[in-house]
Short mmCIF file of C-alpha atoms in Angstrom, two decimals:
data_model
loop_
_atom_site.label_atom_id
_atom_site.label_comp_id
_atom_site.label_asym_id
_atom_site.label_seq_id
_atom_site.Cartn_x
_atom_site.Cartn_y
_atom_site.Cartn_z
CA MET A 1 -103.46 26.97 129.24
CA ILE A 2 -104.45 27.85 125.68
CA GLY A 3 -107.98 28.73 124.52
CA GLY A 4 -109.40 27.53 127.83
CA ARG A 5 -107.75 24.05 127.66
CA GLN A 6 -104.56 22.71 129.25
CA ALA A 7 -101.74 22.09 126.75
CA PRO A 8 -100.73 18.38 126.88
CA THR A 9 -97.17 17.20 127.31
CA LEU A 10 -95.68 16.00 124.04
CA PHE A 11 -92.59 14.35 125.57
CA ARG A 12 -90.14 14.71 128.44
CA SER A 13 -86.31 14.51 128.25
CA GLY A 14 -84.10 14.78 131.31
CA ASP A 15 -85.04 17.95 133.17
CA TYR A 16 -86.86 19.46 130.19
CA ILE A 17 -90.62 19.09 129.57
CA VAL A 18 -91.75 20.07 126.09
CA THR A 19 -95.43 20.83 125.48
CA VAL A 20 -97.49 21.66 122.42
CA GLY A 21 -100.62 23.69 122.85
CA VAL A 22 -104.02 22.33 121.70
CA TRP A 23 -106.97 24.68 121.51
CA GLU A 24 -110.48 25.02 120.10
CA ARG A 25 -111.88 27.86 118.12
CA SER A 26 -115.40 28.89 118.90
CA GLN A 27 -117.88 29.56 116.21
CA ASN A 28 -117.73 33.20 117.22
CA ASP A 29 -113.97 33.33 116.72
CA VAL A 30 -114.00 34.76 113.22
CA GLN A 31 -110.67 36.56 113.48
CA GLY A 32 -108.47 33.42 113.24
CA SER A 33 -107.60 31.65 110.09
CA HIS A 34 -105.86 28.48 109.09
CA ASP A 35 -102.87 30.62 108.17
CA ASP A 36 -102.76 32.04 111.69
CA GLU A 37 -102.79 28.53 113.13
CA GLY A 38 -99.84 27.58 110.90
CA VAL A 39 -97.86 30.55 112.16
CA VAL A 40 -98.53 29.60 115.77
CA VAL A 41 -97.61 25.93 115.21
CA ARG A 42 -94.44 26.88 113.37
CA ALA A 43 -93.48 29.22 116.20
CA ALA A 44 -94.10 26.47 118.74
CA LEU A 45 -91.95 24.02 116.82
CA ALA A 46 -89.17 26.59 116.53
CA ALA A 47 -89.29 27.12 120.28
CA ILE A 48 -89.08 23.35 120.82
CA ALA A 49 -86.03 23.10 118.56
CA ALA A 50 -84.32 25.96 120.37
CA LEU A 51 -85.01 24.34 123.73
CA LEU A 52 -83.63 21.00 122.59
CA THR A 53 -80.50 22.63 121.22
CA THR A 54 -79.93 24.39 124.52
CA ALA A 55 -80.38 21.10 126.37
CA GLY A 56 -77.81 19.37 124.16
CA LEU A 57 -80.49 17.29 122.38
CA VAL A 58 -81.16 16.52 118.75
CA VAL A 59 -84.60 15.64 117.34
CA LEU A 60 -84.51 12.71 114.94
CA GLY A 61 -87.82 11.43 113.59
CA GLY A 62 -89.72 12.91 116.50
CA THR A 63 -87.39 11.35 119.11
CA ALA A 64 -85.08 13.39 121.33
CA VAL A 65 -81.50 12.08 121.74
CA ARG A 66 -78.57 13.72 123.50
CA ALA A 67 -75.78 14.86 121.12
CA ALA A 68 -72.34 13.21 121.37
CA PRO A 69 -69.52 15.30 122.90
CA VAL A 70 -67.51 17.25 120.35
CA CYS A 71 -64.37 15.54 121.64
CA ALA A 72 -63.18 13.14 124.32
CA VAL A 73 -59.90 13.35 126.23
CA ASP A 74 -58.02 10.51 127.92
CA TYR A 75 -55.42 12.10 130.23
CA VAL A 76 -52.87 9.64 131.70
CA PRO A 77 -50.37 11.18 134.17
CA ASN A 78 -47.34 9.45 135.64
CA GLN A 79 -45.91 11.52 138.48
CA TRP A 80 -43.10 11.62 140.99
CA SER A 81 -42.50 14.03 143.88
CA THR A 82 -41.58 17.09 141.81
CA GLY A 83 -42.71 16.35 138.26
CA PHE A 84 -44.72 14.19 135.93
CA THR A 85 -45.28 13.10 132.36
CA ALA A 86 -48.73 12.89 130.80
CA ASN A 87 -49.97 11.05 127.74
CA VAL A 88 -53.03 12.67 126.20
CA LYS A 89 -55.39 10.96 123.75
CA VAL A 90 -57.87 13.20 121.92
CA THR A 91 -60.84 11.76 120.00
CA ASN A 92 -62.65 13.96 117.50
CA ASN A 93 -66.41 13.26 117.48
CA ALA A 94 -67.27 16.19 115.21
CA ALA A 95 -66.61 16.93 111.54
CA PRO A 96 -63.15 16.07 110.13
CA VAL A 97 -60.40 18.67 110.64
CA SER A 98 -57.06 19.21 108.91
CA ALA A 99 -55.42 20.83 111.94
CA TRP A 100 -56.14 20.73 115.66
CA THR A 101 -55.42 22.73 118.78
CA LEU A 102 -56.19 21.42 122.27
CA THR A 103 -56.22 23.87 125.18
CA TRP A 104 -56.69 23.47 128.92
CA THR A 105 -56.00 25.20 132.23
CA PHE A 106 -53.81 23.73 134.93
CA PRO A 107 -55.57 24.00 138.31
CA GLY A 108 -52.26 24.22 140.20
CA ASN A 109 -48.67 25.37 139.63
CA GLN A 110 -47.82 22.78 136.95
CA ALA A 111 -45.26 24.01 134.40
CA VAL A 112 -44.59 22.27 131.06
CA THR A 113 -40.91 21.66 130.27
CA SER A 114 -41.11 19.61 127.06
CA GLY A 115 -43.52 17.78 124.78
CA TRP A 116 -43.66 15.23 121.99
CA ASN A 117 -45.95 14.53 119.01
CA ALA A 118 -47.31 18.09 119.42
CA THR A 119 -46.07 21.63 120.06
CA VAL A 120 -46.96 22.28 123.70
CA THR A 121 -46.70 25.84 125.04
CA GLN A 122 -47.83 27.50 128.26
CA THR A 123 -48.76 31.04 129.31
CA GLY A 124 -49.58 31.31 132.99
CA ASN A 125 -51.86 28.38 133.73
CA GLN A 126 -53.12 28.19 130.13
CA VAL A 127 -51.65 25.38 128.02
CA THR A 128 -51.93 24.98 124.25
CA ALA A 129 -51.03 21.84 122.29
CA ARG A 130 -50.92 22.16 118.48
CA ASN A 131 -50.58 19.28 116.05
CA ALA A 132 -47.24 18.33 114.56
CA SER A 133 -46.79 18.59 110.80
CA TRP A 134 -47.62 14.91 110.35
CA ASN A 135 -50.67 14.37 112.63
CA GLY A 136 -52.97 17.33 111.97
CA SER A 137 -55.69 15.41 110.09
CA LEU A 138 -58.45 14.05 112.33
CA GLY A 139 -61.51 12.40 110.81
CA THR A 140 -64.78 11.88 112.64
CA GLY A 141 -64.14 9.32 115.38
CA ALA A 142 -60.37 9.47 114.84
CA SER A 143 -57.89 9.89 117.71
CA VAL A 144 -54.43 11.37 118.15
CA GLN A 145 -51.99 11.00 121.03
CA PHE A 146 -49.28 13.31 122.32
CA GLY A 147 -47.45 13.83 125.58
CA PHE A 148 -45.53 16.29 127.70
CA GLN A 149 -43.37 16.54 130.80
CA ALA A 150 -43.93 19.11 133.54
CA THR A 151 -42.95 20.11 137.06
CA TYR A 152 -45.25 20.77 140.02
CA SER A 153 -45.30 21.12 143.78
CA GLY A 154 -48.06 20.26 146.21
CA THR A 155 -50.99 18.59 144.45
CA ASN A 156 -50.93 17.61 140.78
CA ALA A 157 -54.65 18.02 140.07
CA THR A 158 -56.01 16.89 136.69
CA PRO A 159 -57.26 19.63 134.32
CA THR A 160 -60.91 19.34 133.25
CA ASP A 161 -61.62 22.22 130.84
CA PHE A 162 -60.25 20.79 127.58
CA THR A 163 -61.32 22.45 124.31
CA LEU A 164 -60.63 21.21 120.78
CA ASN A 165 -60.32 23.97 118.18
CA GLY A 166 -62.12 26.33 120.55
CA VAL A 167 -65.08 24.03 121.33
CA ARG A 168 -65.46 22.58 124.83
CA CYS A 169 -65.12 18.81 125.10
CA ASN A 170 -68.29 18.74 127.29
CA GLY A 171 -66.25 17.65 130.29
CA ASP A 172 -65.71 14.20 128.76
CA VAL A 173 -62.31 13.63 130.40
CA THR A 174 -60.98 10.25 131.51
CA THR A 175 -58.02 9.96 133.89
CA THR A 176 -56.14 6.66 133.97
CA THR A 177 -53.47 5.39 136.36
CA THR A 178 -50.62 3.80 134.43
CA THR A 179 -49.28 0.32 135.16
CA THR A 180 -46.07 -1.01 133.64
CA THR A 181 -46.03 -4.62 132.42
CA THR A 182 -42.81 -6.24 131.26
CA THR A 183 -43.20 -8.26 128.06
CA THR A 184 -40.43 -10.25 126.39
CA THR A 185 -40.56 -10.79 122.63
CA THR A 186 -38.12 -11.82 119.92
CA THR A 187 -37.80 -9.63 116.85
CA THR A 188 -35.19 -9.59 114.10
CA THR A 189 -36.14 -6.34 112.34
CA THR A 190 -37.96 -3.39 113.85
CA THR A 191 -38.69 -0.12 112.05
CA THR A 192 -41.26 2.62 112.60
CA ASP A 193 -42.33 5.80 110.87
CA THR A 194 -43.38 7.43 114.15
CA PRO A 195 -41.33 10.61 114.73
CA PRO A 196 -39.23 10.46 117.91
CA PRO A 197 -40.18 12.57 120.94
CA THR A 198 -38.80 16.09 120.90
CA CYS A 199 -35.88 17.03 123.14
CA SER A 200 -36.09 20.82 123.12
CA GLY A 201 -33.34 22.42 125.18
CA ALA A 202 -31.16 19.30 125.30
CA THR A 203 -27.39 19.68 124.98
CA VAL A 204 -27.19 16.41 123.03
CA CYS A 205 -30.11 15.14 120.92
CA ASP A 206 -29.56 12.48 118.26
CA ASP A 207 -31.78 9.97 116.43
CA PHE A 208 -28.79 8.78 114.34
CA GLU A 209 -30.65 9.26 111.05
CA ALA A 210 -27.80 11.42 109.71
CA HIS A 211 -25.09 8.83 110.43
CA ASN A 212 -23.78 6.02 108.23
CA GLY A 213 -21.30 3.23 108.91
CA THR A 214 -20.03 4.33 112.31
CA PRO A 215 -21.37 7.31 114.29
CA GLY A 216 -19.73 10.61 113.37
CA ALA A 217 -19.54 13.98 115.13
CA PRO A 218 -20.28 14.77 117.89
CA TRP A 219 -19.61 11.13 118.80
CA SER A 220 -16.29 9.34 119.17
CA ILE A 221 -15.67 5.59 119.53
CA GLY A 222 -13.37 3.93 122.05
CA ALA A 223 -12.89 2.96 125.68
CA ALA A 224 -10.94 4.37 128.60
CA ASN A 225 -9.03 1.14 129.21
CA CYS A 226 -8.80 -1.28 126.28
CA THR A 227 -10.90 -2.36 123.32
CA GLY A 228 -10.81 -5.79 121.71
CA GLN A 229 -13.46 -7.43 119.54
CA SER A 230 -16.48 -5.30 120.49
CA THR A 231 -17.87 -2.96 117.80
CA VAL A 232 -20.13 0.08 117.35
CA THR A 233 -22.00 0.55 114.04
CA ILE A 234 -25.04 2.29 112.57
CA ASP A 235 -27.85 -0.25 112.00
CA SER A 236 -30.52 0.47 109.37
CA THR A 237 -32.60 -2.66 110.14
CA VAL A 238 -33.53 -1.89 113.77
CA ALA A 239 -34.84 1.47 114.98
CA HIS A 240 -37.03 3.01 117.63
CA GLY A 241 -37.88 6.12 115.61
CA GLY A 242 -37.07 6.60 111.94
CA SER A 243 -34.93 3.96 110.25
CA LYS A 244 -31.57 3.85 112.06
CA SER A 245 -30.05 3.16 115.45
CA VAL A 246 -26.62 2.51 116.95
CA ARG A 247 -25.71 -1.16 117.38
CA VAL A 248 -23.19 -2.25 119.99
CA ASP A 249 -21.82 -5.79 119.79
CA GLY A 250 -20.42 -6.16 123.29
CA LYS A 251 -18.16 -9.12 123.96
CA ALA A 252 -17.34 -10.70 127.30
CA SER A 253 -14.11 -10.19 129.29
CA TYR A 254 -12.31 -7.08 130.46
CA CYS A 255 -10.52 -6.03 127.26
CA ASN A 256 -13.61 -5.96 125.06
CA HIS A 257 -14.91 -2.60 126.28
CA ILE A 258 -16.48 -0.29 123.67
CA PHE A 259 -18.40 3.01 123.86
CA LEU A 260 -19.60 5.87 121.73
CA GLY A 261 -19.30 9.11 123.67
CA THR A 262 -19.64 12.87 123.55
CA THR A 263 -18.94 15.77 125.89
CA LEU A 264 -21.28 17.46 128.38
CA PRO A 265 -20.93 20.94 129.92
CA GLY A 266 -20.84 19.67 133.52
CA GLY A 267 -23.23 20.21 136.41
CA THR A 268 -26.60 18.53 136.73
CA VAL A 269 -27.45 16.31 133.76
CA HIS A 270 -30.80 14.81 132.79
CA GLY A 271 -30.82 11.99 130.27
CA ARG A 272 -33.15 9.87 128.20
CA PHE A 273 -32.28 7.10 125.81
CA TYR A 274 -34.02 4.12 124.25
CA VAL A 275 -32.23 0.79 124.43
CA ARG A 276 -33.03 -2.78 123.42
CA HIS A 277 -30.81 -5.81 123.89
CA THR A 278 -30.72 -9.55 123.31
CA THR A 279 -29.37 -11.09 126.52
CA PRO A 280 -30.65 -10.69 130.10
CA LEU A 281 -28.34 -8.82 132.45
CA PRO A 282 -25.87 -11.32 133.97
CA SER A 283 -24.98 -12.01 137.58
CA ALA A 284 -21.58 -10.40 137.05
CA HIS A 285 -21.17 -6.62 136.92
CA VAL A 286 -21.58 -4.98 133.48
CA THR A 287 -21.91 -1.35 132.32
CA PHE A 288 -23.89 0.08 129.39
CA MET A 289 -23.62 3.81 130.20
CA ALA A 290 -20.81 5.80 131.83
CA LEU A 291 -20.18 9.43 132.78
CA LYS A 292 -16.76 10.88 133.61
CA ASP A 293 -16.96 12.72 136.95
CA THR A 294 -14.32 15.44 137.34
CA ALA A 295 -15.40 15.91 140.96
CA ASP A 296 -14.28 12.31 141.62
CA ASN A 297 -10.77 12.50 140.11
CA GLY A 298 -12.09 11.69 136.64
CA LYS A 299 -13.50 8.31 137.68
CA ASP A 300 -16.68 6.97 136.08
CA LEU A 301 -20.23 6.99 137.34
CA ARG A 302 -21.66 3.87 135.69
CA MET A 303 -25.13 2.52 134.93
CA GLY A 304 -25.43 -1.16 134.14
CA GLY A 305 -26.42 -4.37 135.84
CA GLN A 306 -25.53 -6.99 138.41
CA ASN A 307 -27.45 -9.97 139.77
CA GLN A 308 -29.81 -9.75 136.76
CA ALA A 309 -31.02 -6.24 137.71
CA LEU A 310 -30.18 -2.62 136.92
CA GLN A 311 -27.69 -0.79 139.12
CA TRP A 312 -25.51 2.30 139.45
CA ASN A 313 -21.83 1.83 140.31
CA ARG A 314 -19.25 4.39 141.43
CA GLU A 315 -15.87 3.41 140.01
CA SER A 316 -13.77 5.18 142.65
CA ASP A 317 -15.01 3.11 145.61
CA ASP A 318 -17.14 0.42 143.87
CA ALA A 319 -20.24 1.54 145.78
CA THR A 320 -23.45 0.20 144.24
CA LEU A 321 -27.01 1.48 144.09
CA PRO A 322 -28.91 -0.48 145.27
CA ALA A 323 -26.88 -2.51 147.73
CA GLN A 324 -26.46 -6.02 146.31
CA SER A 325 -28.33 -7.72 149.15
CA PRO A 326 -31.38 -9.78 148.10
CA GLN A 327 -33.61 -7.04 149.50
CA GLY A 328 -31.72 -4.34 147.59
CA VAL A 329 -31.73 -6.22 144.27
CA ALA A 330 -35.48 -6.80 144.67
CA MET A 331 -35.99 -3.03 144.69
CA SER A 332 -34.36 -2.71 141.27
CA LYS A 333 -35.68 -4.09 137.97
CA PRO A 334 -34.34 -6.22 135.12
CA LEU A 335 -33.85 -4.61 131.71
CA PRO A 336 -36.37 -6.38 129.42
CA THR A 337 -34.93 -8.03 126.31
CA GLY A 338 -36.29 -7.98 122.76
CA SER A 339 -38.16 -4.66 123.10
CA TRP A 340 -37.36 -0.95 123.27
CA ASN A 341 -36.97 0.44 126.78
CA CYS A 342 -36.97 4.12 127.72
CA VAL A 343 -34.34 4.88 130.37
CA GLN A 344 -34.44 8.27 132.12
CA PHE A 345 -31.99 9.50 134.73
CA THR A 346 -30.92 12.59 136.63
CA VAL A 347 -27.44 13.04 138.09
CA ASP A 348 -27.82 16.10 140.30
CA SER A 349 -24.81 18.19 141.29
CA THR A 350 -26.26 18.31 144.83
CA GLY A 351 -25.61 14.58 145.22
CA LYS A 352 -28.97 13.14 144.23
CA LEU A 353 -29.82 10.46 141.65
CA ARG A 354 -33.11 9.59 139.98
CA THR A 355 -33.73 6.70 137.58
CA ALA A 356 -36.85 5.62 135.69
CA LEU A 357 -37.53 2.69 133.36
CA ASN A 358 -40.34 2.99 130.82
CA GLY A 359 -41.86 5.95 132.66
CA GLN A 360 -41.77 4.38 136.15
CA ASP A 361 -39.31 5.37 138.88
CA VAL A 362 -37.15 2.44 140.04
CA ALA A 363 -37.19 2.46 143.85
CA GLY A 364 -33.75 0.91 144.21
CA LEU A 365 -32.07 3.43 141.91
CA GLN A 366 -32.83 6.65 143.80
CA VAL A 367 -30.67 8.84 146.03
CA ASP A 368 -33.08 11.43 147.39
CA GLY A 369 -31.35 12.64 150.56
CA THR A 370 -33.22 10.24 152.85
CA PRO A 371 -31.25 7.08 153.74
CA THR A 372 -33.04 3.90 152.63
CA PRO A 373 -31.96 0.47 153.95
CA ASP A 374 -30.59 -1.90 151.27
CA VAL A 375 -30.58 0.92 148.73
CA ASP A 376 -28.16 3.78 149.40
CA GLN A 377 -26.13 2.91 152.51
CA GLN A 378 -22.99 2.27 150.43
CA TRP A 379 -23.59 5.36 148.36
CA LEU A 380 -24.10 7.67 151.34
CA ALA A 381 -21.11 6.22 153.19
CA ARG A 382 -19.09 8.83 151.31
CA ALA A 383 -20.09 12.21 152.69
CA GLY A 384 -20.22 15.21 150.39
CA TRP A 385 -20.51 13.38 147.05
CA ARG A 386 -21.22 16.13 144.49
CA PRO A 387 -20.85 14.80 140.92
CA ASN A 388 -19.82 16.88 137.91
CA PRO A 389 -20.26 14.74 134.75
CA VAL A 390 -18.41 16.09 131.71
CA ASP A 391 -19.15 13.36 129.17
CA ILE A 392 -21.69 10.64 128.37
CA ARG A 393 -20.82 7.23 126.89
CA LEU A 394 -23.14 4.45 125.69
CA GLY A 395 -21.86 0.95 124.99
CA TRP A 396 -20.67 -2.15 126.81
CA GLU A 397 -18.17 -2.95 129.52
CA SER A 398 -17.92 -6.45 130.96
CA TYR A 399 -15.62 -7.31 133.85
CA GLY A 400 -15.66 -11.07 133.27
CA ASP A 401 -18.75 -12.94 132.17
CA GLY A 402 -21.41 -11.26 130.09
CA ALA A 403 -21.77 -10.51 126.37
CA ASP A 404 -24.70 -8.66 124.82
CA THR A 405 -25.92 -6.98 121.64
CA LEU A 406 -27.54 -3.61 122.27
CA TRP A 407 -29.20 -0.90 120.19
CA TYR A 408 -29.47 2.76 121.23
CA ASP A 409 -31.79 5.32 119.64
CA ASP A 410 -33.42 8.74 120.23
CA VAL A 411 -30.88 9.79 122.86
CA ALA A 412 -31.04 13.15 124.63
CA PHE A 413 -29.03 14.72 127.45
CA GLY A 414 -29.31 18.21 128.89
CA PRO A 415 -29.94 20.52 131.87
CA GLN A 416 -33.70 19.83 132.08
CA PRO A 417 -35.76 16.61 132.45
CA ILE A 418 -36.50 14.93 129.11
CA ALA A 419 -39.60 12.80 128.63
CA CYS A 420 -39.94 9.37 127.07
#
């Protein structure tokens, strides 16, 4: 109520009602002046602007509109029983920046173990992700993606308090459930300038950019039994990250085995490698990765394929994971051809195995301590299996039919899980 008259509503926005006072001056009101009225109006307009700013609104041409969030976050977790990876996409809706820092708080006991495309650190529940040297520039509307791997127990709740360069992202967080789709393509040359994921803490970490001709130290070339026409070379026309990879031309038949290998310290080993190949896995047994197990008289623990699907094989007793029944094979997966695939595995010294393909656990390639029909009955038939791998070899071993050309890149092996 101003000057005896009700102030009318100018406009309404959300829960905020903004009014401008209207009043009359009597003929006896000789104290006021036009200048006084200007001061009052200016004060009223200033109050309106302050109110709109508090409400997250901007006045444009007399119309109130809600301001866009400073940033948006798309948080995509992929979890298993004790850990997870997360891909994070950050969109900058504010002024361009030359460097960025994203922070958030984990609501549970999540603990970051590694990251890629950003430097990810953690103090208590507080996590900080800082740009890499090559992705710090973010224009208005531009996005950047990075990822990390972490452990947890109980519930893996999604964080919601993301801030970009110290400014809250207005709660604009999207969580997406990942789905893996297998796509087959044919490509003759593949190169990328995207830096490979980091492998901090890994015992072995190699993108093969420093090698020429054939892989050098710490790698050696050969096979435990016999080598014929198969070859291992550095290829500068096909790469997952950078400009080089290792090419393996694997021929069929027993005496065409070939591997590049290096030593491991023993105990539990976590691995990650990228592989692409030209020919679907055959019906016959083949191997493309092997680990020497000193706890099994130096026999190999082998990853490869049989019946067109991935499998583990224990050389000492020829046990397979999964069992090669139709039901067991159905719980494995083929290895897609013509595209890069991220393979992750854990060989635990307590007798457990974990395997993932392109970020998704493969149900038929797990030994988790709980017997599973058509998966681990052969494997668990030997009581007290406690592996101790002391080397890692990548290559090709055919026991009859089956030739393939494979490329390996961005390989990492160590005592902690390593993300794709």
